[in-house]
Coordinates of C-alpha atoms and ligand atoms in Angstrom, one line a residue:
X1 CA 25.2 -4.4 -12.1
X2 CA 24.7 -1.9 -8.7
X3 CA 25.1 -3.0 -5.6
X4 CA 24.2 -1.0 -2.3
X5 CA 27.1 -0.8 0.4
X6 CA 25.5 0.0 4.1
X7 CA 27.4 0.6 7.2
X8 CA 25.4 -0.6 9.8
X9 CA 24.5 0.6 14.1
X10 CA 23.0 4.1 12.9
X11 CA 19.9 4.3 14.7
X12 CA 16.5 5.2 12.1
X13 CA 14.9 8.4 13.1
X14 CA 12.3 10.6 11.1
X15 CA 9.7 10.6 8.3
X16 CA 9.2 8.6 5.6
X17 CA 6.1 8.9 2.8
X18 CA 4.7 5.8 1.7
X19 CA 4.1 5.3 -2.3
X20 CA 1.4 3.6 -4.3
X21 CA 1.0 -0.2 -3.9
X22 CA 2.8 -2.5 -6.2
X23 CA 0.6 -5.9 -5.9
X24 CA -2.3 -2.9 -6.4
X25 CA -1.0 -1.1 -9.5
X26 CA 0.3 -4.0 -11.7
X27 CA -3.3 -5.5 -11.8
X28 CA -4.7 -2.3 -12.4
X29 CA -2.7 -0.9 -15.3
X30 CA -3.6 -3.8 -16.8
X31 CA -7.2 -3.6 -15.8
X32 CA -7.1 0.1 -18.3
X33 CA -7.2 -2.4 -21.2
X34 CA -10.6 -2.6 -20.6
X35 CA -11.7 1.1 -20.5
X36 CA -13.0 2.8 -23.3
X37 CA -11.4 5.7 -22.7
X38 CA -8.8 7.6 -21.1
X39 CA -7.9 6.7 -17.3
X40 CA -5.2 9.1 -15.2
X41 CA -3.9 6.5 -12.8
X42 CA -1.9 8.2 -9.9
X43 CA 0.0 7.5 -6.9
X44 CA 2.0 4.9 -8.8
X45 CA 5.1 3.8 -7.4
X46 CA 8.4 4.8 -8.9
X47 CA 9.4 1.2 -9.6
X48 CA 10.6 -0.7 -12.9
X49 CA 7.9 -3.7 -12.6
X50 CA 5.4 -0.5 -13.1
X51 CA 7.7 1.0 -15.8
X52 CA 7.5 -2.4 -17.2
X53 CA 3.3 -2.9 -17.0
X54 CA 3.5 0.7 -19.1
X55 CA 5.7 -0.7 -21.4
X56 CA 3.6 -3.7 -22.4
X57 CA 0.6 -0.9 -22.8
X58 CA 2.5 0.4 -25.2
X59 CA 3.4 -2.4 -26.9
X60 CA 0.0 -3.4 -27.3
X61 CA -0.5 0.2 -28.7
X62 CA -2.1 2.2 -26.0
X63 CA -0.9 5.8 -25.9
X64 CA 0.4 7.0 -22.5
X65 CA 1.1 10.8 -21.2
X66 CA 3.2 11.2 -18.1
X67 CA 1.8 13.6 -16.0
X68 CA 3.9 14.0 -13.2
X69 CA 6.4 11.0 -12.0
X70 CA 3.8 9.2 -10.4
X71 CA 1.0 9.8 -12.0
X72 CA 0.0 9.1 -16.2
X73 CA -2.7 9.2 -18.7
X74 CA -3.3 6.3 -20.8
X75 CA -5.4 5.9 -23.2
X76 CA -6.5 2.3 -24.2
X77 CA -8.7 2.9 -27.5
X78 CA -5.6 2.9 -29.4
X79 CA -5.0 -0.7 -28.5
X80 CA -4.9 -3.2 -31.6
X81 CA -3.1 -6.4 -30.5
X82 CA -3.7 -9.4 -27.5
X83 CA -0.3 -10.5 -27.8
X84 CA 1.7 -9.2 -24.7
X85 CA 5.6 -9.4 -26.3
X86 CA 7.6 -12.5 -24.5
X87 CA 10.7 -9.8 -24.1
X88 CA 8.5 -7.8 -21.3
X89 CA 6.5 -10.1 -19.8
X90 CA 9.2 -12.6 -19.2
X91 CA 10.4 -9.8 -16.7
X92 CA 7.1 -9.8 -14.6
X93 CA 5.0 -12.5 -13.2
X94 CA 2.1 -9.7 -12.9
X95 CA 2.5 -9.9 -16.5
X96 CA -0.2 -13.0 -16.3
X97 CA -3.2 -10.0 -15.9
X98 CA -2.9 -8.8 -19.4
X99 CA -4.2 -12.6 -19.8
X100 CA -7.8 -11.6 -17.6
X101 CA -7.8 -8.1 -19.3
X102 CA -7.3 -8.9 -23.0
X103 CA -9.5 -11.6 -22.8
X104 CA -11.8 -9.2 -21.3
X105 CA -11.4 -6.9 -23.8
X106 CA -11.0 -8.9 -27.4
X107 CA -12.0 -12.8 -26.3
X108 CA -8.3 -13.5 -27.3
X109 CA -4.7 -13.4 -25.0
X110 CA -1.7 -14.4 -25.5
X111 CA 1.2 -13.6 -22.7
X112 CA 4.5 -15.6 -22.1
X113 CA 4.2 -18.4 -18.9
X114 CA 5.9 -14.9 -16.2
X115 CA 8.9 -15.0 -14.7
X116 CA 9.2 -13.1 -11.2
X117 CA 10.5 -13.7 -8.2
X118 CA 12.3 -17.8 -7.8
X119 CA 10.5 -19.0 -4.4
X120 CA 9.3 -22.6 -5.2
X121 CA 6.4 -23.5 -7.8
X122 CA 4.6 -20.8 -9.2
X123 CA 1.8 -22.3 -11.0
X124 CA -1.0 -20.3 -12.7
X125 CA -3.8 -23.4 -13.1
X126 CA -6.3 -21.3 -10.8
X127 CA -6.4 -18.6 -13.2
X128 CA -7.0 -21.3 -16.3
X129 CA -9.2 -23.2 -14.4
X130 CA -11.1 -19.4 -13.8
X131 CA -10.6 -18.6 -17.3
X132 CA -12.1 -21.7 -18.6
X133 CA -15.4 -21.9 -16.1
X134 CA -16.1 -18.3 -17.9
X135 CA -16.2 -20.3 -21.1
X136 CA -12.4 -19.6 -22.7
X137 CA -9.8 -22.2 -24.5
X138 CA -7.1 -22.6 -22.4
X139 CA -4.0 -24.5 -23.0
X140 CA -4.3 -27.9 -21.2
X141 CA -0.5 -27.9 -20.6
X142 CA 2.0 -25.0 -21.3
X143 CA 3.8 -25.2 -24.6
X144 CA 6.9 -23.2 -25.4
X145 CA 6.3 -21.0 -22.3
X146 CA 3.4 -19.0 -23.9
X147 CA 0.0 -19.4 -22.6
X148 CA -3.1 -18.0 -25.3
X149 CA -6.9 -18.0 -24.5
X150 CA -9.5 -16.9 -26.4
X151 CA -13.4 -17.3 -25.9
X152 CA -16.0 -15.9 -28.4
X153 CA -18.5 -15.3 -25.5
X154 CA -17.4 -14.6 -22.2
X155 CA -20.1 -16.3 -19.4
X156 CA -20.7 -15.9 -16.3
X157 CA -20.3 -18.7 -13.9
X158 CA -19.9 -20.2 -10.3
X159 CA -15.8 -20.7 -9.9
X160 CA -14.5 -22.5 -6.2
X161 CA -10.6 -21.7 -6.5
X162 CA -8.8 -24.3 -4.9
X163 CA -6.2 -22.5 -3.1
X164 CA -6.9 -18.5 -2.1
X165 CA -4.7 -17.4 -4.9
X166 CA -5.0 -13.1 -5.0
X167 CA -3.5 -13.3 -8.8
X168 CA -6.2 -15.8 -9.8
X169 CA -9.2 -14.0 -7.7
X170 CA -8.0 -10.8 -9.4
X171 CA -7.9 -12.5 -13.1
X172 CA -10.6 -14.0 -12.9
X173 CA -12.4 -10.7 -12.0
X174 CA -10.7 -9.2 -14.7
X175 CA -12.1 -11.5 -17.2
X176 CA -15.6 -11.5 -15.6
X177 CA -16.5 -7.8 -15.2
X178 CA -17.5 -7.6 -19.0
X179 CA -18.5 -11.1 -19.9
X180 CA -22.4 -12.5 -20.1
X181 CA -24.3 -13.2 -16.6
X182 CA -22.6 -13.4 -13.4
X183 CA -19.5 -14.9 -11.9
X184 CA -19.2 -15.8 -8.1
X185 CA -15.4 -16.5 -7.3
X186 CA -15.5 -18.3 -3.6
X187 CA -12.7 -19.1 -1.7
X188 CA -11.3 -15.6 -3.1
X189 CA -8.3 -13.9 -1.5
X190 CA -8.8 -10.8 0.6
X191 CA -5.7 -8.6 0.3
X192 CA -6.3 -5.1 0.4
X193 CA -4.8 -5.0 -3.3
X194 CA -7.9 -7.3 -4.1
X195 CA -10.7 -4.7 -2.8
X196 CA -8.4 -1.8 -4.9
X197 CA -8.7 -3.8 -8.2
X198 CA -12.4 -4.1 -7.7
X199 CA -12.8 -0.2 -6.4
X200 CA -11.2 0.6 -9.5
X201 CA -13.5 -1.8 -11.7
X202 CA -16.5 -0.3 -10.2
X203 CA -15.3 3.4 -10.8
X204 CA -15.4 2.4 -14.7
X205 CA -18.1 1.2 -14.0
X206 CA -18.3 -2.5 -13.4
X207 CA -20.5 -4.2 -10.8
X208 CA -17.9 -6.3 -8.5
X209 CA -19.7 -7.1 -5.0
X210 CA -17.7 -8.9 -2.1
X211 CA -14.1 -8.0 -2.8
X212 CA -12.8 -8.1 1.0
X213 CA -14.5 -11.5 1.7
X214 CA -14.1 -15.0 0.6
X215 CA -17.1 -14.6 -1.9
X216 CA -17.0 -12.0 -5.1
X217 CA -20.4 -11.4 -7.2
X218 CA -19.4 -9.7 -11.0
X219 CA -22.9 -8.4 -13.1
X220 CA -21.3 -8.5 -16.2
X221 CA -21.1 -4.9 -17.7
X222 CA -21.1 -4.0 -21.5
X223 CA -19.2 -0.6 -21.3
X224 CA -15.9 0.2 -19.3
X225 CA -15.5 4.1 -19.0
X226 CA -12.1 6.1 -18.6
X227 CA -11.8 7.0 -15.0
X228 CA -9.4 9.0 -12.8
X229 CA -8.1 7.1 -10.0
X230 CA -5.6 6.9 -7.3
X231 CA -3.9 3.5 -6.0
X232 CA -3.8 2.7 -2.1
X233 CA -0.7 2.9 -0.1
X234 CA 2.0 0.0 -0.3
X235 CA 1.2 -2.3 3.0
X236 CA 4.6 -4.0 2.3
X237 CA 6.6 -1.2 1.4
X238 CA 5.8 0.2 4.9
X239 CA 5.9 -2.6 7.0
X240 CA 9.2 -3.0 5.8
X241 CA 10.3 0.5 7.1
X242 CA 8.2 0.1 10.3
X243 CA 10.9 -3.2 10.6
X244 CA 13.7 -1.1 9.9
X245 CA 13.0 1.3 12.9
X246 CA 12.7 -2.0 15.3
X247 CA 16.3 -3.2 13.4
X248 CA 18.0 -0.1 14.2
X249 CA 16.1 0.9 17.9
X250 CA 14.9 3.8 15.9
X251 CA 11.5 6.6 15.9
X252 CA 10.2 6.8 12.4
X253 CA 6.5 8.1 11.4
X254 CA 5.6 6.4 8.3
X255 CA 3.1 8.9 6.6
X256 CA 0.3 7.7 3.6
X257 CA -0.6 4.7 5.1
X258 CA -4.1 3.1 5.9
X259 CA -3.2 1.7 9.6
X260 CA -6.0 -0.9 8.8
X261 CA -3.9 -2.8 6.3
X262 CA -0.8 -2.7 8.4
X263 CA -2.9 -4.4 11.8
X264 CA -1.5 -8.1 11.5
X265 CA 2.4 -6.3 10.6
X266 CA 1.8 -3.7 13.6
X267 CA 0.6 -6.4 16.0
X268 CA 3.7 -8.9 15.2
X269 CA 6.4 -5.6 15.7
X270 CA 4.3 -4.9 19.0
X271 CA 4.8 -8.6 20.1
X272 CA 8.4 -8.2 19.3
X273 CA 8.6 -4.7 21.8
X274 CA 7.9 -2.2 19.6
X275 CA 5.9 0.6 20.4
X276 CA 3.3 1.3 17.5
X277 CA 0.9 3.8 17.2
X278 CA -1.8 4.6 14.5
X279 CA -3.3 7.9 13.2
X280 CA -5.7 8.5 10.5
X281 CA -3.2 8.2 7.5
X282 CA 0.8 7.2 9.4
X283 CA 2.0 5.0 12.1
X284 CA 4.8 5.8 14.1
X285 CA 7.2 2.8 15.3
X286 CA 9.3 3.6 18.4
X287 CA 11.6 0.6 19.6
X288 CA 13.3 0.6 22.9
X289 CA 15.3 -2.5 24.5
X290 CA 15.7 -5.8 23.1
X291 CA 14.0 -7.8 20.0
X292 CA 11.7 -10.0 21.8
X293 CA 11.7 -13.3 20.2
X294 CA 7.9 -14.6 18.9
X295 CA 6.8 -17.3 16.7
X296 CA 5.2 -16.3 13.2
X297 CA 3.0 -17.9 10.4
X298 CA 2.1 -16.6 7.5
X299 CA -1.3 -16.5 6.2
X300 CA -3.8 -15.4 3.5
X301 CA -5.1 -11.8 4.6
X302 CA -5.8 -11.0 6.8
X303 CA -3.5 -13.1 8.6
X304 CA 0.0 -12.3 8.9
X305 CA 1.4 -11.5 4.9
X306 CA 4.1 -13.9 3.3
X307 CA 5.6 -10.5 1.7
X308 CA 6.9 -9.5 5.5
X309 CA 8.0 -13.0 6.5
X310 CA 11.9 -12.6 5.3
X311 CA 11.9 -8.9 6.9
X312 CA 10.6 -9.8 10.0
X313 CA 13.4 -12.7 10.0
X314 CA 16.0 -10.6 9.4
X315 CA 14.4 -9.0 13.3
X316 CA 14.2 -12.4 14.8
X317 CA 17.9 -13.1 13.7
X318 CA 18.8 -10.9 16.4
X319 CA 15.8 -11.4 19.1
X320 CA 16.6 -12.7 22.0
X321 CA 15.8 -16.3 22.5
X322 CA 14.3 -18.6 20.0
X323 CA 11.4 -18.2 17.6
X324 CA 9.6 -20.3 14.7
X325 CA 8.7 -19.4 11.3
X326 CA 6.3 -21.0 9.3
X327 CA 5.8 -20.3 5.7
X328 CA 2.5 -21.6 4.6
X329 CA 2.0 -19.9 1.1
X330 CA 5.3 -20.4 -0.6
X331 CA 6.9 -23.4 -1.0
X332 CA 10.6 -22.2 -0.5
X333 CA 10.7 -18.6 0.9
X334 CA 13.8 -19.4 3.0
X335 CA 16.6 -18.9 0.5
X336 CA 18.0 -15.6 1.8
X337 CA 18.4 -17.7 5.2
X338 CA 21.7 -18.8 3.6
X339 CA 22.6 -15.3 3.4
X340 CA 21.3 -14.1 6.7
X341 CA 23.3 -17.2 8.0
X342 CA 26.6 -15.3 6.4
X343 CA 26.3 -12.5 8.8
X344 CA 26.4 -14.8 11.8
X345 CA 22.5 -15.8 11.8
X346 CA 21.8 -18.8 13.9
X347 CA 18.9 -20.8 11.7
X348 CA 17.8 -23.9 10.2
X349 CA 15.5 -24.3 7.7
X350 CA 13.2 -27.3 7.1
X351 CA 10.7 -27.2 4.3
X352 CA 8.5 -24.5 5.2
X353 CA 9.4 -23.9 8.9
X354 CA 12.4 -22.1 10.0
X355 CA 13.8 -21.9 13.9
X356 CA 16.2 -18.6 14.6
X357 CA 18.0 -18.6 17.8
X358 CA 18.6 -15.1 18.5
X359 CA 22.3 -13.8 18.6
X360 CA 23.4 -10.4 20.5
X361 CA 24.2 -9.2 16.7
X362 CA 25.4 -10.0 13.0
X363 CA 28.0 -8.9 11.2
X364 CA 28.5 -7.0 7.7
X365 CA 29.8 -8.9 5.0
X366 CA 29.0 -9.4 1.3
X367 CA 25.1 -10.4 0.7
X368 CA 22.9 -11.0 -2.1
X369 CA 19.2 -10.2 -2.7
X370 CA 17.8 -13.6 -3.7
X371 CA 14.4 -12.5 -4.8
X372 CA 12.6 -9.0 -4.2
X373 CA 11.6 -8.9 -0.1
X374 CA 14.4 -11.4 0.4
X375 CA 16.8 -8.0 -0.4
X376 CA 14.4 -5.9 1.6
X377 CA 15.4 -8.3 4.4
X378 CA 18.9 -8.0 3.9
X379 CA 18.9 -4.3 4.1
X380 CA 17.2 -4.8 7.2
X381 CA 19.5 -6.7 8.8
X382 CA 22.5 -4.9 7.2
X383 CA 21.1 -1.5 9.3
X384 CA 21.5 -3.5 12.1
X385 CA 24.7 -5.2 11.9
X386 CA 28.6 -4.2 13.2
X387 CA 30.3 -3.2 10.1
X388 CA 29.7 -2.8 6.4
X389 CA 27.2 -4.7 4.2
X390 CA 27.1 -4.9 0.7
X391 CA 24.3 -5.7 -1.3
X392 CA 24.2 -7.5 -4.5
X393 CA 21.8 -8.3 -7.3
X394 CA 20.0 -5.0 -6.2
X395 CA 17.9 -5.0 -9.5
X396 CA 15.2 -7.3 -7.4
X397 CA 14.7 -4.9 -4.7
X398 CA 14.5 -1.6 -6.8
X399 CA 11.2 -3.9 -8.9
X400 CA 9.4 -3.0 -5.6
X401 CA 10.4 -0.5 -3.5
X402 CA 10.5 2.8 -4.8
X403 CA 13.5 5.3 -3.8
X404 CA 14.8 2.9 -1.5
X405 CA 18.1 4.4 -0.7
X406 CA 16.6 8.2 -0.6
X407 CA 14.1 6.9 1.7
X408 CA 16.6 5.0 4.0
X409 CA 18.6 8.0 3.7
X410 CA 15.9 10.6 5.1
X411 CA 16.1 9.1 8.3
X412 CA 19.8 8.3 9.3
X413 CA 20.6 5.1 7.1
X414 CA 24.4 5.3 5.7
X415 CA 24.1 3.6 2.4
X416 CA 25.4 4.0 -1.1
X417 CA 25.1 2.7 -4.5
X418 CA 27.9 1.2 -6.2
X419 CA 27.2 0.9 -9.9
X420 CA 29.9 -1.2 -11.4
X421 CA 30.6 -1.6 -14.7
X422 CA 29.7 -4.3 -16.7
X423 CA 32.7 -6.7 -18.3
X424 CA 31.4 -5.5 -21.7
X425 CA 31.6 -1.7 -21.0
X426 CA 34.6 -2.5 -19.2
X427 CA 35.9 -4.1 -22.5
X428 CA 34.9 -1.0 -24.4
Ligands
EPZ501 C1 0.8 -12.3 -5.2 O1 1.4 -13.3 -6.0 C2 1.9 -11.3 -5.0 N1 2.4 -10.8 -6.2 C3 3.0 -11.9 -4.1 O2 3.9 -10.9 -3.8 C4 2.5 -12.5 -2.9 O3 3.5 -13.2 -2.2 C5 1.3 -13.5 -3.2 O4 0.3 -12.8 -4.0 C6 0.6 -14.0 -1.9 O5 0.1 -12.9 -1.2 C7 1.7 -9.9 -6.9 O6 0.6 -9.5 -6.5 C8 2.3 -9.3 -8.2 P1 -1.0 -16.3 -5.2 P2 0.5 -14.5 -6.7 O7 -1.7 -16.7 -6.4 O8 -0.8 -13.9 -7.1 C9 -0.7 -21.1 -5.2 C10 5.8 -9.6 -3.7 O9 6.8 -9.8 -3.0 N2 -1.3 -21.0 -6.5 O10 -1.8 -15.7 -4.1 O11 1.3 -15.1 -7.7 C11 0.7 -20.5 -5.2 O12 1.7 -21.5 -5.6 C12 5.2 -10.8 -4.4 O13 5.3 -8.5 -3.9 C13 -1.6 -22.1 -7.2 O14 -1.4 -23.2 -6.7 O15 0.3 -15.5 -5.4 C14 0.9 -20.1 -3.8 O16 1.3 -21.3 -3.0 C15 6.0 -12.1 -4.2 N3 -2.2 -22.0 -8.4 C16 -0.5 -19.7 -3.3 O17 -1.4 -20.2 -4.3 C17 -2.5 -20.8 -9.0 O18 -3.0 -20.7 -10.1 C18 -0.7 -18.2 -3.3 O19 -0.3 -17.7 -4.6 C19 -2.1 -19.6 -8.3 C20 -1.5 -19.7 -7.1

């Protein structure tokens, strides 16, 4: 167990280099299953749920060469078994695209129902319901938590999801680029990691039109080739530093970006008083004076993205005057209000909306990360507050944000890590 300990009021001032998009490289490291030779993937991030897609590559029996610490070879011929092991991807819900990818691949799947972050129901019927139009058994109900689909032909089809899901518009792509015919997915999400998985698809080779809009076209392809290819810049992992300048009243240029993704996050900080300019590849937050209080919703891209909504609260905690947070993707996102409310926060929480009242500040006191951006939150607001912080359960935020504390540290942050010792070593 680690925790981080974070003595807050130092203002954030200085550079920090984005890394490679989570949400982006999960479905793509999976996505190499289907190559039929050697891909060198790069700009990944430094973070275990990555470690942990390479680990289930190997399990399956792909050989991988680490080139430098963000960037590896693997090579997927070596791959014998559609069985992704229940001890990994119990860890991961991205675990679920080894489902589209083997099936892709061998007409057969088999991954454990994924675990991942605890924020209300996280069902996976859009995938099935993908899975099957394109011809595959799929489990009617769940049994024993593992979820196998198999399909001797793969065929195109039309598939209407019924929610803009960006795991099931991505699975369903990675099921479709090699099957029989063409697959239309409407109603498809639009996240920039959505338009990366099909970029890469194409660059081995596949024929994935749309990805961007609300309608995808995939020509089914027979051959997959190895390719070399760099993920895009984490959207999430920089708004949240971009709301860790406007925390702390800070300056910090956040270099690696694509300002393009970051337009709903940068317009939300800018109706909050921060100053935010763009450049070809960094942003550069400046904020002076108060938190302005604002009302936000969150929204399917390109509206404003769930993954921000507990770090922008964590801003709003101490805006002044009142604002209102809606939460229309997840059904409980609000848990690490509790732990917000700790440090003095002034907020209720009904269902999916939650109502701050602003207070002049909060104060440190001993947190937890409830779930991966819920921690990133806390951090935030920990930079902010009088006093010292610390942060528990930090194994959720280092599954997403690569060298957080190095990063933080780079421009001003006083944090450490306290690793303590578990009861057995202790014992021992
Ligand atoms: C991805 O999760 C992200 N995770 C999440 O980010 C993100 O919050 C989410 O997209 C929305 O942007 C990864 O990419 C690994 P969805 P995903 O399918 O694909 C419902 C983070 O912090 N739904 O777009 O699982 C679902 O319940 C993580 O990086 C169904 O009903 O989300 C939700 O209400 C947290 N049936 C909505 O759709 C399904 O089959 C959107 O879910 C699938 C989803």
């Amino acid at each position: 167990m680690s925790k981080y300990r974070v003595q807050g009021g130092n203002r954030l001032v200085g550079d920090i280099y984005i890394g490679g998009c989570k949400n982006a490289c999960l479905p793509i490291l999976s996505a190499v299953v289907l190559a039929n030779d050697v891909c060198r993937i790069s700009n990944i991030p430094n973070i275990s749920d990555a470690l942990l897609s390479l680990d289930i590559l190997e399990a399956l029996g792909a050989k991988i060469k680490r080139i430098n610490k963000n960037t590896v070879d693997i090579d997927p011929r070596t791959i014998t078994s559609h069985v992704v092991p229940h001890d990994l991807a119990q860890h991961m819900r991205a675990s679920y695209y080894f489902l589209g990818s083997l099936l892709g691949r061998f007409g057969d799947a088999r991954v454990s129902m994924p675990g991942g972050c605890n924020f209300g129901v996280r069902p996976i019927d859009q995938h099935l319901k993908g899975f099957q139009a394109l011809g595959a058994t799929v489990p009617a109900i769940i049994e024993n938590g593992m979820i196998d689909a198999s399909a001797t032909q793969l065929i195109g089809n039309s598939i209407y999801l019924d929610v803009v899901s960006v795991g099931a518009t991505i699975n369903v792509m990675l099921a479709a680029v090699k099957a029989r015919g063409t697959t239309i997915i409407e109603n498809a999400a639009k996240e920039p990691h959505v338009v990366d998985v099909a970029n890469f698809l194409n660059t081995m080779g596949a024929d994935v039109r749309g990805a961007g809009t609300d309608t995808i076209k995939i020509c089914g392809v027979r051959v997959l080739h190895g390719v070399e290819y760099s993920i895009i810049p984490d959207q999430i992992e920089a708004g949240t530093y971009m709301a860790c300048a406007v925390a702390t009243g800070g300056d910090i240029i956040l270099h690696g970006v694509i300002p393009k993704h970051l337009e709903s996050i940068s317009a939300k900080l800018r109706e909050m008083g921060a100053q935010v300019s763009e450049d070809d590849d960094l942003v550069h937050v400046i904020m002076e004076g108060p938190i302005k209080a604002c009302n936000v919703k969150t929204m399917p891209h390109p509206g404003f993205p769930t993954d921000m909504q507990p770090q922008v609260a964590a801003l709003l905690a101490i805006a002044e005057g009142t604002s209102i947070i809606t939460e229309s993707i997840w059904d409980n996102r609000f848990r690490y209000v509790d732990e917000l409310r700790r440090m003095g926060a002034q907020a209720t929480v009904d269902g999916k909306v939650a109502v701050f009242q602003g207070v002049k500040s909060l104060n440190g006191c001993p947190v937890k990360a409830v779930d991966l951006r819920a921690g990133a939150a806390m951090m935030i607001a920990a930079l902010a507050a009088n006093g010292q912080t610390e942060i528990e359960d930090i194994q959720y935020i280092e599954r997403g944000y690569e060298n957080f504390l190095e990063k933080l540290h780079s421009v001003g942050a006083d944090i450490c890590r306290i690793d303590i010792p578990t009861i057995t070593s202790m014992r021992a």
